[in-house]
């Protein structure tokens, strides 16, 4: 069966510091991968998605970036965090039309 | 841009009551998914509906996809405190882009014992 991991689970970072969140998927190959941000426990905002190694599509202009160095690894990064980057970050994978989510990372920027 | 509107935004009921939440759009979707999310966790897929008019049941939960594939409903019978959570609907673009889903903002359900 497929599993998806995210780490860290929680993170507190000062404004202006860098960020690296990691997501890995097991039990499947060549999945589509996604990064979402969720504010205040409500709707999901798609940030990036990837259909293959090195292929990244950005949905929202911002100071975040994403990379996919391996088939089942997806990384969300920032060089300098803003207060507005605080939120709950979710990674997801899909094949065909269903998406399956990781446990999420709670990021607080102070 | 396709939009999905969910209603109500908030719902607080007593254990044992029935409820229905809705997911509506002016756009046609190839498929529609329902997720439940508990605080501090990722959304968990409950069901996928594909055919217009389709009805699927998952224990006390009944999901229906509209005939025109623009809307969906989730009915819960005899709600229990364990049903508490954020219910999200998500639609797959009928234009053939199977890489992305459009999410609604969710219905936050609280079932009081």
Short mmCIF file of C-alpha atoms in Angstrom, two decimals:
data_model
loop_
_atom_site.label_atom_id
_atom_site.label_comp_id
_atom_site.label_asym_id
_atom_site.label_seq_id
_atom_site.Cartn_x
_atom_site.Cartn_y
_atom_site.Cartn_z
CA UNK A 1 0.00 0.00 0.00
CA UNK A 2 1.02 3.58 -0.52
CA UNK A 3 2.09 5.90 2.26
CA UNK A 4 3.08 9.53 2.31
CA UNK A 5 5.35 11.17 4.86
CA UNK A 6 5.98 14.78 5.73
CA UNK A 7 8.49 16.32 8.06
CA UNK A 8 8.85 18.10 10.25
CA UNK A 9 5.40 17.89 11.82
CA UNK A 10 5.73 21.33 13.40
CA UNK A 11 8.15 24.17 12.84
CA UNK A 12 8.64 27.59 14.40
CA UNK A 13 10.90 29.91 12.42
CA UNK A 14 11.84 33.59 12.66
CA UNK A 15 11.01 36.02 9.88
CA UNK A 16 13.76 36.06 7.27
CA UNK A 17 14.99 32.55 7.96
CA UNK A 18 15.10 29.81 5.29
CA UNK A 19 12.64 26.95 5.00
CA UNK A 20 12.79 23.38 3.81
CA UNK A 21 9.83 21.01 4.09
CA UNK A 22 10.12 17.49 2.78
CA UNK A 23 7.56 15.03 1.46
CA UNK A 24 8.17 11.44 0.39
CA UNK A 25 5.84 8.82 -1.01
CA UNK A 26 6.24 5.05 -0.74
CA UNK A 27 4.57 2.21 -2.60
CA UNK A 28 3.98 3.93 -5.93
CA UNK A 29 5.98 5.18 -8.87
CA UNK A 30 5.75 8.31 -10.99
CA UNK A 31 3.01 9.93 -8.90
CA UNK A 32 1.79 13.47 -9.39
CA UNK A 33 2.84 15.47 -6.33
CA UNK A 34 1.30 18.59 -4.82
CA UNK A 35 1.98 21.21 -2.16
CA UNK A 36 -0.99 22.98 -0.58
CA UNK A 37 -1.30 25.59 2.14
CA UNK A 38 -4.31 25.70 4.42
CA UNK A 39 -5.06 28.76 6.52
CA UNK A 40 -7.25 28.70 9.62
CA UNK A 41 -8.39 25.12 9.04
CA UNK A 42 -10.35 25.93 5.93
CA UNK A 43 -9.87 25.67 2.18
CA UNK A 44 -6.76 24.39 0.47
CA UNK A 45 -4.65 26.65 -1.70
CA UNK A 46 -2.60 24.83 -4.32
CA UNK A 47 0.97 26.13 -4.32
CA UNK A 48 2.88 23.78 -6.63
CA UNK A 49 2.40 20.55 -8.48
CA UNK A 50 4.73 18.19 -10.29
CA UNK A 51 4.08 15.50 -12.87
CA UNK A 52 7.66 14.21 -12.92
CA UNK A 53 11.25 14.66 -11.77
CA UNK A 54 12.37 18.22 -12.24
CA UNK A 55 8.96 19.32 -13.53
CA UNK A 56 7.37 21.97 -11.29
CA UNK A 57 4.32 24.13 -11.96
CA UNK A 58 3.66 27.14 -9.74
CA UNK A 59 0.10 28.21 -9.04
CA UNK A 60 0.63 31.24 -6.84
CA UNK A 61 3.46 33.83 -7.14
CA UNK A 62 5.21 34.06 -3.79
CA UNK A 63 8.53 33.68 -2.05
CA UNK A 64 8.24 29.89 -1.97
CA UNK A 65 9.73 27.39 -4.40
CA UNK A 66 9.46 23.66 -4.92
CA UNK A 67 11.76 20.97 -6.23
CA UNK A 68 11.45 17.30 -7.12
CA UNK A 69 14.92 15.79 -7.05
CA UNK A 70 13.67 12.20 -7.05
CA UNK A 71 10.55 10.45 -8.32
CA UNK A 72 8.93 10.20 -4.89
CA UNK A 73 10.43 13.23 -3.15
CA UNK A 74 8.95 16.72 -3.15
CA UNK A 75 10.53 19.66 -1.32
CA UNK A 76 9.08 23.06 -0.47
CA UNK A 77 11.60 25.82 0.19
CA UNK A 78 12.01 29.49 0.92
CA UNK A 79 15.09 31.66 1.18
CA UNK A 80 13.46 34.19 3.52
CA UNK A 81 10.24 33.51 5.37
CA UNK A 82 7.52 36.13 5.80
CA UNK A 83 4.94 36.33 8.58
CA UNK A 84 2.29 35.55 5.97
CA UNK A 85 3.93 32.18 5.27
CA UNK A 86 2.53 30.80 8.51
CA UNK A 87 0.01 28.02 7.96
CA UNK A 88 -0.58 24.32 7.60
CA UNK A 89 1.31 22.82 4.67
CA UNK A 90 0.04 19.67 3.07
CA UNK A 91 1.70 17.40 0.55
CA UNK A 92 -0.41 15.11 -1.61
CA UNK A 93 0.11 12.49 -4.29
CA UNK A 94 -2.23 11.28 -6.99
CA UNK A 95 -2.67 8.87 -9.78
CA UNK A 96 -5.67 9.48 -12.04
CA UNK A 97 -8.26 11.63 -10.26
CA UNK A 98 -7.86 11.01 -6.53
CA UNK A 99 -5.42 12.77 -4.23
CA UNK A 100 -4.07 11.38 -0.98
CA UNK A 101 -2.66 13.67 1.65
CA UNK A 102 0.18 13.54 4.09
CA UNK A 103 -0.15 14.42 7.78
CA UNK A 104 0.90 18.04 7.22
CA UNK A 105 3.43 20.48 8.67
CA UNK A 106 2.34 23.31 10.97
CA UNK A 107 4.59 26.30 10.26
CA UNK A 108 4.62 29.33 12.53
CA UNK A 109 6.69 32.31 11.48
CA UNK A 110 7.45 34.76 14.31
CA UNK B 1 -11.24 29.33 -12.85
CA UNK B 2 -13.65 26.72 -11.54
CA UNK B 3 -15.17 27.38 -8.13
CA UNK B 4 -16.84 25.05 -5.65
CA UNK B 5 -19.08 26.54 -2.99
CA UNK B 6 -19.86 24.54 0.10
CA UNK B 7 -22.76 25.16 2.43
CA UNK B 8 -23.25 25.61 5.23
CA UNK B 9 -19.84 26.84 6.31
CA UNK B 10 -20.49 25.81 9.91
CA UNK B 11 -22.90 23.26 11.35
CA UNK B 12 -23.36 22.30 14.99
CA UNK B 13 -25.82 19.54 15.81
CA UNK B 14 -26.66 17.05 18.53
CA UNK B 15 -25.74 13.39 18.41
CA UNK B 16 -28.40 11.36 16.60
CA UNK B 17 -29.55 14.11 14.26
CA UNK B 18 -29.43 13.87 10.46
CA UNK B 19 -27.71 16.46 8.29
CA UNK B 20 -26.94 17.32 4.68
CA UNK B 21 -24.10 19.46 3.37
CA UNK B 22 -23.81 20.73 -0.15
CA UNK B 23 -21.16 21.37 -2.77
CA UNK B 24 -22.20 23.50 -5.75
CA UNK B 25 -20.60 24.89 -8.87
CA UNK B 26 -21.55 26.41 -12.20
CA UNK B 27 -18.88 24.22 -13.83
CA UNK B 28 -19.04 20.60 -14.88
CA UNK B 29 -16.62 18.18 -13.24
CA UNK B 30 -15.38 14.84 -14.50
CA UNK B 31 -15.43 13.53 -10.96
CA UNK B 32 -15.90 14.83 -7.45
CA UNK B 33 -14.28 13.76 -4.22
CA UNK B 34 -15.31 14.20 -0.59
CA UNK B 35 -12.70 14.40 2.16
CA UNK B 36 -12.90 14.63 5.96
CA UNK B 37 -10.20 16.42 7.89
CA UNK B 38 -9.66 16.38 11.63
CA UNK B 39 -7.75 19.17 13.40
CA UNK B 40 -4.01 19.00 12.83
CA UNK B 41 -4.24 16.19 10.30
CA UNK B 42 -4.36 15.84 6.53
CA UNK B 43 -7.67 15.33 4.70
CA UNK B 44 -8.76 11.72 4.27
CA UNK B 45 -10.54 10.67 1.10
CA UNK B 46 -14.06 9.37 1.77
CA UNK B 47 -15.46 8.79 -1.70
CA UNK B 48 -15.16 9.59 -5.40
CA UNK B 49 -18.24 10.00 -7.58
CA UNK B 50 -17.92 9.94 -11.33
CA UNK B 51 -21.29 9.42 -13.03
CA UNK B 52 -24.07 12.02 -13.04
CA UNK B 53 -26.81 10.95 -10.62
CA UNK B 54 -24.53 8.48 -8.89
CA UNK B 55 -25.24 7.62 -5.26
CA UNK B 56 -22.65 6.01 -2.99
CA UNK B 57 -23.07 4.90 0.60
CA UNK B 58 -20.39 4.58 3.23
CA UNK B 59 -22.02 3.28 6.42
CA UNK B 60 -24.13 6.24 7.64
CA UNK B 61 -22.85 8.59 4.93
CA UNK B 62 -24.64 8.95 1.60
CA UNK B 63 -23.02 10.84 -1.26
CA UNK B 64 -24.82 11.97 -4.39
CA UNK B 65 -23.45 13.48 -7.59
CA UNK B 66 -25.82 15.79 -9.46
CA UNK B 67 -27.23 14.70 -12.80
CA UNK B 68 -25.36 17.49 -14.56
CA UNK B 69 -22.15 16.78 -12.59
CA UNK B 70 -22.09 20.33 -11.23
CA UNK B 71 -23.04 19.64 -7.65
CA UNK B 72 -22.95 17.05 -4.90
CA UNK B 73 -24.39 16.41 -1.48
CA UNK B 74 -23.34 14.49 1.60
CA UNK B 75 -26.02 13.21 3.96
CA UNK B 76 -25.17 11.83 7.38
CA UNK B 77 -27.73 9.77 9.24
CA UNK B 78 -27.73 9.64 13.03
CA UNK B 79 -24.61 11.73 13.42
CA UNK B 80 -22.06 10.75 16.05
CA UNK B 81 -19.33 12.80 17.77
CA UNK B 82 -16.78 10.89 15.70
CA UNK B 83 -18.24 12.53 12.58
CA UNK B 84 -16.93 15.89 13.77
CA UNK B 85 -14.51 17.45 11.33
CA UNK B 86 -14.04 19.59 8.24
CA UNK B 87 -15.74 18.14 5.17
CA UNK B 88 -14.15 19.19 1.88
CA UNK B 89 -15.36 18.58 -1.63
CA UNK B 90 -13.00 18.68 -4.61
CA UNK B 91 -13.74 18.52 -8.31
CA UNK B 92 -11.65 17.27 -11.17
CA UNK B 93 -11.65 19.57 -14.18
CA UNK B 94 -13.76 18.13 -16.98
CA UNK B 95 -11.44 19.77 -19.46
CA UNK B 96 -9.11 16.85 -19.17
CA UNK B 97 -6.45 18.26 -16.86
CA UNK B 98 -6.28 15.38 -14.44
CA UNK B 99 -3.39 16.93 -12.58
CA UNK B 100 -5.35 19.32 -10.39
CA UNK B 101 -8.44 19.40 -8.21
CA UNK B 102 -10.51 22.42 -7.27
CA UNK B 103 -11.33 22.43 -3.55
CA UNK B 104 -14.24 24.04 -1.77
CA UNK B 105 -13.65 25.88 1.49
CA UNK B 106 -15.34 23.17 3.51
CA UNK B 107 -18.13 22.64 6.00
CA UNK B 108 -17.01 22.51 9.63
CA UNK B 109 -19.25 20.00 11.40
CA UNK B 110 -19.49 19.67 15.16
CA UNK B 111 -21.54 16.84 16.62
CA UNK B 112 -22.22 17.36 20.30
CA UNK B 113 -22.73 14.36 22.61
#
